[in-house]
Amino acid sequence: MPRFAANLSMLYNDLDFLDRFEAAARDGFQAVEYLFPYDFASEQLARRLQDNGLQQVLFNAPPGDWNAGERGLACIPGREAEFAQGMERAIAYARALGCPRIHVMAGLKPEGASDDALRATYIANVRHAARLAAPHGIAILLEPINGRDMPGFFLSRQDQAHALLTDIAEPNVQVQMDLYHCQIVEGDLAMKIRQYLPTGRVGHLQIAGVPERHEPDVGEVNYPYLFRLLDQLGYDGWIGCEYRPARGAAAHATSEGLGWMKEWL
């Protein structure tokens, strides 16, 4: 039976962020994820998790200057020290929140940098992150992101991510397989799941309707079929609900759009 985690960066956006934990628990979620925890003290977030009986299953490492358009540092030559400092901060938060996974965003390809330099920098940075995280039982996740939503992102395909895993060669590095991004870039989702899930290298899944990134029962993807396939393959990890409610920030928009999830709870 699929286990769903509410992405609090996108869901319940009619509420203040700290109030979204209670709303998610009330709707039947047992776990949460979100982009970044760093605007809040880890003690605040841990208290919300505990008070609402929720697990923290994922968040992102610091991405650089998000408001200026940066989307990760891992592939960018010359930013290694900043990347390492960000990883230390992320690991401290993960330990405080009992979070077993950190997504390391690859970053946008800088103009003029060679593909070989970007790849070498990425491999070295992720390897360093994995070695920092391993003593604490924390996995480092790599996520391919489609170039329509994030033009110029270094990592966009499943085969690219799995090839990088081989070169990074650290046992606590896995792929974050977002089926929304995968459908846009590659399609053939069922076959991709059958190909990669049995390898043990997929550490987390995420979903959203395609193409609008609304609820998973809106759009071109037959998610009930894919959920049954995941059950058949024995996937017992979390599935992050990283979508924008079709009714936006209207009151109760998230809760009223959860009909798709009822049969799986």
C-alpha atoms as a PDB file:
ATOM      1  CA  MET A   1       0.000   0.000   0.000  1.00  0.00           C
ATOM      2  CA  PRO A   2       1.544   3.337  -1.004  1.00  0.00           C
ATOM      3  CA  ARG A   3       2.621   5.658   1.790  1.00  0.00           C
ATOM      4  CA  PHE A   4       2.170   9.340   0.990  1.00  0.00           C
ATOM      5  CA  ALA A   5       4.065  12.305   2.402  1.00  0.00           C
ATOM      6  CA  ALA A   6       2.601  15.801   2.148  1.00  0.00           C
ATOM      7  CA  ASN A   7       4.920  18.328   0.546  1.00  0.00           C
ATOM      8  CA  LEU A   8       4.326  21.347   2.760  1.00  0.00           C
ATOM      9  CA  SER A   9       6.035  23.765   0.380  1.00  0.00           C
ATOM     10  CA  MET A  10       3.241  23.217  -2.136  1.00  0.00           C
ATOM     11  CA  LEU A  11       0.249  21.876  -0.216  1.00  0.00           C
ATOM     12  CA  TYR A  12      -1.882  23.754   2.329  1.00  0.00           C
ATOM     13  CA  ASN A  13      -0.584  27.045   0.976  1.00  0.00           C
ATOM     14  CA  ASP A  14      -3.617  28.866   2.321  1.00  0.00           C
ATOM     15  CA  LEU A  15      -2.043  28.418   5.778  1.00  0.00           C
ATOM     16  CA  ASP A  16       1.086  29.732   7.450  1.00  0.00           C
ATOM     17  CA  PHE A  17       3.869  27.189   7.058  1.00  0.00           C
ATOM     18  CA  LEU A  18       3.960  26.014  10.670  1.00  0.00           C
ATOM     19  CA  ASP A  19       0.187  25.435  10.623  1.00  0.00           C
ATOM     20  CA  ARG A  20       0.477  23.072   7.650  1.00  0.00           C
ATOM     21  CA  PHE A  21       1.766  20.216   9.813  1.00  0.00           C
ATOM     22  CA  GLU A  22      -1.490  19.965  11.748  1.00  0.00           C
ATOM     23  CA  ALA A  23      -3.547  20.231   8.550  1.00  0.00           C
ATOM     24  CA  ALA A  24      -1.591  17.399   6.921  1.00  0.00           C
ATOM     25  CA  ALA A  25      -2.015  15.130   9.935  1.00  0.00           C
ATOM     26  CA  ARG A  26      -5.730  15.889  10.068  1.00  0.00           C
ATOM     27  CA  ASP A  27      -6.079  14.739   6.448  1.00  0.00           C
ATOM     28  CA  GLY A  28      -4.420  11.408   7.173  1.00  0.00           C
ATOM     29  CA  PHE A  29      -0.798  12.044   6.204  1.00  0.00           C
ATOM     30  CA  GLN A  30       1.760  10.371   8.430  1.00  0.00           C
ATOM     31  CA  ALA A  31       4.809  12.039   6.913  1.00  0.00           C
ATOM     32  CA  VAL A  32       5.894  15.351   5.438  1.00  0.00           C
ATOM     33  CA  GLU A  33       8.570  16.765   3.176  1.00  0.00           C
ATOM     34  CA  TYR A  34       9.293  20.297   1.990  1.00  0.00           C
ATOM     35  CA  LEU A  35      11.951  22.248   0.149  1.00  0.00           C
ATOM     36  CA  PHE A  36      13.894  23.901   2.968  1.00  0.00           C
ATOM     37  CA  PRO A  37      13.740  24.021   6.781  1.00  0.00           C
ATOM     38  CA  TYR A  38      16.218  26.838   7.304  1.00  0.00           C
ATOM     39  CA  ASP A  39      13.809  29.723   7.950  1.00  0.00           C
ATOM     40  CA  PHE A  40      12.844  28.061  11.231  1.00  0.00           C
ATOM     41  CA  ALA A  41      14.736  26.755  14.235  1.00  0.00           C
ATOM     42  CA  SER A  42      15.013  22.984  14.127  1.00  0.00           C
ATOM     43  CA  GLU A  43      13.392  22.875  17.588  1.00  0.00           C
ATOM     44  CA  GLN A  44      10.260  24.574  16.206  1.00  0.00           C
ATOM     45  CA  LEU A  45       9.947  22.088  13.385  1.00  0.00           C
ATOM     46  CA  ALA A  46      10.670  19.083  15.600  1.00  0.00           C
ATOM     47  CA  ARG A  47       7.902  20.187  17.946  1.00  0.00           C
ATOM     48  CA  ARG A  48       5.388  20.402  15.087  1.00  0.00           C
ATOM     49  CA  LEU A  49       6.361  16.930  13.936  1.00  0.00           C
ATOM     50  CA  GLN A  50       6.043  15.459  17.410  1.00  0.00           C
ATOM     51  CA  ASP A  51       2.786  17.236  18.269  1.00  0.00           C
ATOM     52  CA  ASN A  52       1.150  15.923  15.095  1.00  0.00           C
ATOM     53  CA  GLY A  53       2.622  12.415  15.006  1.00  0.00           C
ATOM     54  CA  LEU A  54       4.448  13.067  11.728  1.00  0.00           C
ATOM     55  CA  GLN A  55       7.719  11.825  10.266  1.00  0.00           C
ATOM     56  CA  GLN A  56      10.042  14.128   8.390  1.00  0.00           C
ATOM     57  CA  VAL A  57      11.139  12.119   5.342  1.00  0.00           C
ATOM     58  CA  LEU A  58      12.944  14.616   3.095  1.00  0.00           C
ATOM     59  CA  PHE A  59      14.158  18.161   2.622  1.00  0.00           C
ATOM     60  CA  ASN A  60      16.744  19.880   0.401  1.00  0.00           C
ATOM     61  CA  ALA A  61      20.264  20.970   1.195  1.00  0.00           C
ATOM     62  CA  PRO A  62      20.878  24.732   0.905  1.00  0.00           C
ATOM     63  CA  PRO A  63      20.666  25.637  -2.812  1.00  0.00           C
ATOM     64  CA  GLY A  64      22.735  28.811  -2.898  1.00  0.00           C
ATOM     65  CA  ASP A  65      20.799  32.055  -3.372  1.00  0.00           C
ATOM     66  CA  TRP A  66      17.335  30.715  -4.183  1.00  0.00           C
ATOM     67  CA  ASN A  67      15.758  34.162  -4.494  1.00  0.00           C
ATOM     68  CA  ALA A  68      18.388  35.136  -7.064  1.00  0.00           C
ATOM     69  CA  GLY A  69      17.555  32.057  -9.130  1.00  0.00           C
ATOM     70  CA  GLU A  70      20.197  29.603  -7.946  1.00  0.00           C
ATOM     71  CA  ARG A  71      19.021  25.993  -7.844  1.00  0.00           C
ATOM     72  CA  GLY A  72      21.807  24.117  -6.115  1.00  0.00           C
ATOM     73  CA  LEU A  73      25.592  24.234  -5.967  1.00  0.00           C
ATOM     74  CA  ALA A  74      26.728  20.655  -6.453  1.00  0.00           C
ATOM     75  CA  CYS A  75      27.860  20.973 -10.083  1.00  0.00           C
ATOM     76  CA  ILE A  76      29.328  24.481  -9.909  1.00  0.00           C
ATOM     77  CA  PRO A  77      33.133  24.776  -9.909  1.00  0.00           C
ATOM     78  CA  GLY A  78      34.500  27.235  -7.362  1.00  0.00           C
ATOM     79  CA  ARG A  79      31.600  26.912  -4.898  1.00  0.00           C
ATOM     80  CA  GLU A  80      32.868  23.758  -3.152  1.00  0.00           C
ATOM     81  CA  ALA A  81      33.482  25.387   0.250  1.00  0.00           C
ATOM     82  CA  GLU A  82      29.988  26.916   0.283  1.00  0.00           C
ATOM     83  CA  PHE A  83      28.513  23.564  -0.727  1.00  0.00           C
ATOM     84  CA  ALA A  84      30.321  21.781   2.114  1.00  0.00           C
ATOM     85  CA  GLN A  85      29.164  24.345   4.668  1.00  0.00           C
ATOM     86  CA  GLY A  86      25.604  23.962   3.446  1.00  0.00           C
ATOM     87  CA  MET A  87      25.815  20.187   3.819  1.00  0.00           C
ATOM     88  CA  GLU A  88      26.973  20.502   7.408  1.00  0.00           C
ATOM     89  CA  ARG A  89      23.977  22.720   8.132  1.00  0.00           C
ATOM     90  CA  ALA A  90      21.599  20.333   6.367  1.00  0.00           C
ATOM     91  CA  ILE A  91      22.916  17.338   8.309  1.00  0.00           C
ATOM     92  CA  ALA A  92      22.480  19.197  11.599  1.00  0.00           C
ATOM     93  CA  TYR A  93      18.826  19.843  10.706  1.00  0.00           C
ATOM     94  CA  ALA A  94      18.305  16.265   9.544  1.00  0.00           C
ATOM     95  CA  ARG A  95      19.626  14.909  12.830  1.00  0.00           C
ATOM     96  CA  ALA A  96      17.405  17.251  14.849  1.00  0.00           C
ATOM     97  CA  LEU A  97      14.324  16.308  12.803  1.00  0.00           C
ATOM     98  CA  GLY A  98      15.018  12.577  12.540  1.00  0.00           C
ATOM     99  CA  CYS A  99      15.074  12.960   8.746  1.00  0.00           C
ATOM    100  CA  PRO A 100      16.837  10.114   6.921  1.00  0.00           C
ATOM    101  CA  ARG A 101      17.157  11.786   3.471  1.00  0.00           C
ATOM    102  CA  ILE A 102      18.590  15.006   2.091  1.00  0.00           C
ATOM    103  CA  HIS A 103      18.111  15.991  -1.545  1.00  0.00           C
ATOM    104  CA  VAL A 104      21.193  17.682  -3.002  1.00  0.00           C
ATOM    105  CA  MET A 105      20.140  19.900  -5.902  1.00  0.00           C
ATOM    106  CA  ALA A 106      22.594  19.661  -8.794  1.00  0.00           C
ATOM    107  CA  GLY A 107      22.422  23.295  -9.874  1.00  0.00           C
ATOM    108  CA  LEU A 108      22.135  25.217 -13.130  1.00  0.00           C
ATOM    109  CA  LYS A 109      24.947  24.835 -15.630  1.00  0.00           C
ATOM    110  CA  PRO A 110      27.111  27.986 -15.543  1.00  0.00           C
ATOM    111  CA  GLU A 111      27.790  29.627 -18.873  1.00  0.00           C
ATOM    112  CA  GLY A 112      31.186  28.678 -20.252  1.00  0.00           C
ATOM    113  CA  ALA A 113      31.809  25.686 -17.982  1.00  0.00           C
ATOM    114  CA  SER A 114      32.585  22.410 -19.734  1.00  0.00           C
ATOM    115  CA  ASP A 115      30.425  19.352 -19.193  1.00  0.00           C
ATOM    116  CA  ASP A 116      33.486  17.456 -17.960  1.00  0.00           C
ATOM    117  CA  ALA A 117      34.226  20.097 -15.317  1.00  0.00           C
ATOM    118  CA  LEU A 118      30.605  20.184 -14.153  1.00  0.00           C
ATOM    119  CA  ARG A 119      30.430  16.404 -13.906  1.00  0.00           C
ATOM    120  CA  ALA A 120      33.700  16.124 -12.019  1.00  0.00           C
ATOM    121  CA  THR A 121      32.659  18.850  -9.579  1.00  0.00           C
ATOM    122  CA  TYR A 122      29.279  17.229  -9.061  1.00  0.00           C
ATOM    123  CA  ILE A 123      30.740  13.794  -8.369  1.00  0.00           C
ATOM    124  CA  ALA A 124      33.301  15.175  -5.903  1.00  0.00           C
ATOM    125  CA  ASN A 125      30.725  17.295  -4.043  1.00  0.00           C
ATOM    126  CA  VAL A 126      28.122  14.540  -3.758  1.00  0.00           C
ATOM    127  CA  ARG A 127      30.782  12.070  -2.645  1.00  0.00           C
ATOM    128  CA  HIS A 128      31.843  14.515   0.078  1.00  0.00           C
ATOM    129  CA  ALA A 129      28.209  15.026   1.125  1.00  0.00           C
ATOM    130  CA  ALA A 130      27.654  11.268   1.315  1.00  0.00           C
ATOM    131  CA  ARG A 131      30.679  10.781   3.531  1.00  0.00           C
ATOM    132  CA  LEU A 132      29.533  13.555   5.864  1.00  0.00           C
ATOM    133  CA  ALA A 133      26.042  12.049   6.083  1.00  0.00           C
ATOM    134  CA  ALA A 134      26.874   8.348   6.329  1.00  0.00           C
ATOM    135  CA  PRO A 135      27.887   8.250  10.040  1.00  0.00           C
ATOM    136  CA  HIS A 136      24.422   9.587  10.887  1.00  0.00           C
ATOM    137  CA  GLY A 137      22.484   7.078   8.765  1.00  0.00           C
ATOM    138  CA  ILE A 138      21.414   9.767   6.301  1.00  0.00           C
ATOM    139  CA  ALA A 139      21.002   9.135   2.571  1.00  0.00           C
ATOM    140  CA  ILE A 140      21.889  11.701  -0.086  1.00  0.00           C
ATOM    141  CA  LEU A 141      19.409  11.893  -2.970  1.00  0.00           C
ATOM    142  CA  LEU A 142      19.911  13.039  -6.560  1.00  0.00           C
ATOM    143  CA  GLU A 143      16.845  14.236  -8.474  1.00  0.00           C
ATOM    144  CA  PRO A 144      16.576  14.650 -12.249  1.00  0.00           C
ATOM    145  CA  ILE A 145      14.457  17.766 -12.943  1.00  0.00           C
ATOM    146  CA  ASN A 146      12.851  18.614 -16.274  1.00  0.00           C
ATOM    147  CA  GLY A 147      14.251  21.460 -18.327  1.00  0.00           C
ATOM    148  CA  ARG A 148      10.882  23.038 -18.975  1.00  0.00           C
ATOM    149  CA  ASP A 149      10.339  23.892 -15.311  1.00  0.00           C
ATOM    150  CA  MET A 150      14.035  24.477 -14.609  1.00  0.00           C
ATOM    151  CA  PRO A 151      15.950  25.362 -17.798  1.00  0.00           C
ATOM    152  CA  GLY A 152      19.647  24.603 -17.649  1.00  0.00           C
ATOM    153  CA  PHE A 153      19.484  22.210 -14.725  1.00  0.00           C
ATOM    154  CA  PHE A 154      22.484  19.878 -14.744  1.00  0.00           C
ATOM    155  CA  LEU A 155      20.582  16.633 -14.093  1.00  0.00           C
ATOM    156  CA  SER A 156      17.473  15.773 -16.104  1.00  0.00           C
ATOM    157  CA  ARG A 157      17.322  12.029 -16.901  1.00  0.00           C
ATOM    158  CA  GLN A 158      17.048   8.815 -14.931  1.00  0.00           C
ATOM    159  CA  ASP A 159      19.864   7.093 -16.827  1.00  0.00           C
ATOM    160  CA  GLN A 160      22.114  10.085 -16.178  1.00  0.00           C
ATOM    161  CA  ALA A 161      21.393   9.908 -12.443  1.00  0.00           C
ATOM    162  CA  HIS A 162      22.070   6.184 -12.244  1.00  0.00           C
ATOM    163  CA  ALA A 163      25.323   6.541 -14.174  1.00  0.00           C
ATOM    164  CA  LEU A 164      26.403   9.220 -11.715  1.00  0.00           C
ATOM    165  CA  LEU A 165      25.596   6.885  -8.811  1.00  0.00           C
ATOM    166  CA  THR A 166      28.000   4.366 -10.251  1.00  0.00           C
ATOM    167  CA  ASP A 167      30.792   6.946 -10.461  1.00  0.00           C
ATOM    168  CA  ILE A 168      30.087   8.461  -7.044  1.00  0.00           C
ATOM    169  CA  ALA A 169      30.287   4.944  -5.584  1.00  0.00           C
ATOM    170  CA  GLU A 170      28.973   5.739  -2.112  1.00  0.00           C
ATOM    171  CA  PRO A 171      26.377   3.326  -0.672  1.00  0.00           C
ATOM    172  CA  ASN A 172      24.192   6.026   0.876  1.00  0.00           C
ATOM    173  CA  VAL A 173      23.582   7.910  -2.401  1.00  0.00           C
ATOM    174  CA  GLN A 174      20.271   7.175  -4.137  1.00  0.00           C
ATOM    175  CA  VAL A 175      17.950   8.597  -6.799  1.00  0.00           C
ATOM    176  CA  GLN A 176      14.891  10.667  -5.998  1.00  0.00           C
ATOM    177  CA  MET A 177      12.537   9.574  -8.779  1.00  0.00           C
ATOM    178  CA  ASP A 178       9.984  12.308  -9.369  1.00  0.00           C
ATOM    179  CA  LEU A 179       7.436  10.837 -11.774  1.00  0.00           C
ATOM    180  CA  TYR A 180       6.226  14.287 -12.828  1.00  0.00           C
ATOM    181  CA  HIS A 181       9.692  15.268 -14.076  1.00  0.00           C
ATOM    182  CA  CYS A 182      10.293  11.809 -15.527  1.00  0.00           C
ATOM    183  CA  GLN A 183       7.075  11.896 -17.552  1.00  0.00           C
ATOM    184  CA  ILE A 184       7.926  15.282 -19.054  1.00  0.00           C
ATOM    185  CA  VAL A 185      11.494  14.349 -20.004  1.00  0.00           C
ATOM    186  CA  GLU A 186      11.233  10.651 -20.812  1.00  0.00           C
ATOM    187  CA  GLY A 187       7.740   9.181 -20.411  1.00  0.00           C
ATOM    188  CA  ASP A 188       7.346   5.386 -20.345  1.00  0.00           C
ATOM    189  CA  LEU A 189       6.925   5.584 -16.573  1.00  0.00           C
ATOM    190  CA  ALA A 190       5.918   1.993 -15.881  1.00  0.00           C
ATOM    191  CA  MET A 191       8.943   0.636 -17.733  1.00  0.00           C
ATOM    192  CA  LYS A 192      11.252   3.114 -15.992  1.00  0.00           C
ATOM    193  CA  ILE A 193       9.872   1.989 -12.626  1.00  0.00           C
ATOM    194  CA  ARG A 194      10.339  -1.662 -13.583  1.00  0.00           C
ATOM    195  CA  GLN A 195      13.884  -0.908 -14.699  1.00  0.00           C
ATOM    196  CA  TYR A 196      15.142   1.089 -11.747  1.00  0.00           C
ATOM    197  CA  LEU A 197      13.153   0.127  -8.660  1.00  0.00           C
ATOM    198  CA  PRO A 198      14.580  -3.416  -8.365  1.00  0.00           C
ATOM    199  CA  THR A 199      18.133  -2.022  -8.328  1.00  0.00           C
ATOM    200  CA  GLY A 200      17.618  -0.703  -4.790  1.00  0.00           C
ATOM    201  CA  ARG A 201      18.949   2.658  -5.936  1.00  0.00           C
ATOM    202  CA  VAL A 202      15.649   4.572  -5.776  1.00  0.00           C
ATOM    203  CA  GLY A 203      15.319   6.082  -2.328  1.00  0.00           C
ATOM    204  CA  HIS A 204      12.212   8.233  -2.711  1.00  0.00           C
ATOM    205  CA  LEU A 205       9.373   8.880  -5.166  1.00  0.00           C
ATOM    206  CA  GLN A 206       7.375  12.010  -5.872  1.00  0.00           C
ATOM    207  CA  ILE A 207       4.187  12.584  -7.856  1.00  0.00           C
ATOM    208  CA  ALA A 208       2.123  15.307  -9.501  1.00  0.00           C
ATOM    209  CA  GLY A 209      -0.326  15.518 -12.360  1.00  0.00           C
ATOM    210  CA  VAL A 210       1.166  16.204 -15.790  1.00  0.00           C
ATOM    211  CA  PRO A 211       1.357  18.722 -17.379  1.00  0.00           C
ATOM    212  CA  GLU A 212      -0.086  21.291 -14.950  1.00  0.00           C
ATOM    213  CA  ARG A 213       1.505  19.854 -11.775  1.00  0.00           C
ATOM    214  CA  HIS A 214      -1.848  19.657 -10.018  1.00  0.00           C
ATOM    215  CA  GLU A 215      -3.403  16.711  -8.166  1.00  0.00           C
ATOM    216  CA  PRO A 216      -2.311  13.313  -9.507  1.00  0.00           C
ATOM    217  CA  ASP A 217      -5.818  12.507 -10.742  1.00  0.00           C
ATOM    218  CA  VAL A 218      -5.634  15.524 -13.079  1.00  0.00           C
ATOM    219  CA  GLY A 219      -3.744  15.092 -16.331  1.00  0.00           C
ATOM    220  CA  GLU A 220      -2.255  12.424 -18.541  1.00  0.00           C
ATOM    221  CA  VAL A 221      -0.704   9.974 -16.048  1.00  0.00           C
ATOM    222  CA  ASN A 222      -2.644   6.945 -14.764  1.00  0.00           C
ATOM    223  CA  TYR A 223      -1.362   7.015 -11.201  1.00  0.00           C
ATOM    224  CA  PRO A 224      -3.624   4.244  -9.810  1.00  0.00           C
ATOM    225  CA  TYR A 225      -1.985   1.876 -12.290  1.00  0.00           C
ATOM    226  CA  LEU A 226       1.470   3.023 -11.165  1.00  0.00           C
ATOM    227  CA  PHE A 227       0.572   2.698  -7.471  1.00  0.00           C
ATOM    228  CA  ARG A 228      -0.506  -0.901  -8.053  1.00  0.00           C
ATOM    229  CA  LEU A 229       2.746  -1.525  -9.921  1.00  0.00           C
ATOM    230  CA  LEU A 230       4.771  -0.135  -7.014  1.00  0.00           C
ATOM    231  CA  ASP A 231       2.927  -2.515  -4.690  1.00  0.00           C
ATOM    232  CA  GLN A 232       3.675  -5.435  -7.011  1.00  0.00           C
ATOM    233  CA  LEU A 233       7.360  -4.527  -6.991  1.00  0.00           C
ATOM    234  CA  GLY A 234       7.410  -4.300  -3.205  1.00  0.00           C
ATOM    235  CA  TYR A 235       8.173  -0.587  -2.869  1.00  0.00           C
ATOM    236  CA  ASP A 236       7.675   0.336   0.786  1.00  0.00           C
ATOM    237  CA  GLY A 237       9.214   3.821   0.761  1.00  0.00           C
ATOM    238  CA  TRP A 238       7.460   7.171   0.805  1.00  0.00           C
ATOM    239  CA  ILE A 239       5.785   8.943  -2.101  1.00  0.00           C
ATOM    240  CA  GLY A 240       6.009  12.709  -1.833  1.00  0.00           C
ATOM    241  CA  CYS A 241       2.943  14.649  -2.964  1.00  0.00           C
ATOM    242  CA  GLU A 242       4.764  17.564  -4.579  1.00  0.00           C
ATOM    243  CA  TYR A 243       1.986  19.245  -6.510  1.00  0.00           C
ATOM    244  CA  ARG A 244       0.133  22.533  -6.615  1.00  0.00           C
ATOM    245  CA  PRO A 245      -3.570  22.243  -5.745  1.00  0.00           C
ATOM    246  CA  ALA A 246      -5.703  23.053  -8.767  1.00  0.00           C
ATOM    247  CA  ARG A 247      -7.637  25.600  -6.687  1.00  0.00           C
ATOM    248  CA  GLY A 248      -4.445  27.354  -5.672  1.00  0.00           C
ATOM    249  CA  ALA A 249      -4.438  29.066  -2.295  1.00  0.00           C
ATOM    250  CA  ALA A 250      -8.210  29.006  -1.844  1.00  0.00           C
ATOM    251  CA  ALA A 251      -9.309  27.977   1.637  1.00  0.00           C
ATOM    252  CA  HIS A 252      -9.251  24.182   2.077  1.00  0.00           C
ATOM    253  CA  ALA A 253      -8.045  23.714  -1.516  1.00  0.00           C
ATOM    254  CA  THR A 254      -5.601  20.964  -0.564  1.00  0.00           C
ATOM    255  CA  SER A 255      -8.025  18.998   1.609  1.00  0.00           C
ATOM    256  CA  GLU A 256     -10.833  19.199  -0.925  1.00  0.00           C
ATOM    257  CA  GLY A 257      -8.501  17.927  -3.658  1.00  0.00           C
ATOM    258  CA  LEU A 258      -7.447  14.765  -1.801  1.00  0.00           C
ATOM    259  CA  GLY A 259     -10.210  12.531  -3.121  1.00  0.00           C
ATOM    260  CA  TRP A 260      -7.616  10.675  -5.209  1.00  0.00           C
ATOM    261  CA  MET A 261      -5.863   9.519  -2.015  1.00  0.00           C
ATOM    262  CA  LYS A 262      -8.836   8.201  -0.039  1.00  0.00           C
ATOM    263  CA  GLU A 263      -8.793   4.635  -1.392  1.00  0.00           C
ATOM    264  CA  TRP A 264      -5.084   4.319  -0.589  1.00  0.00           C
ATOM    265  CA  LEU A 265      -5.261   5.422   3.062  1.00  0.00           C
END
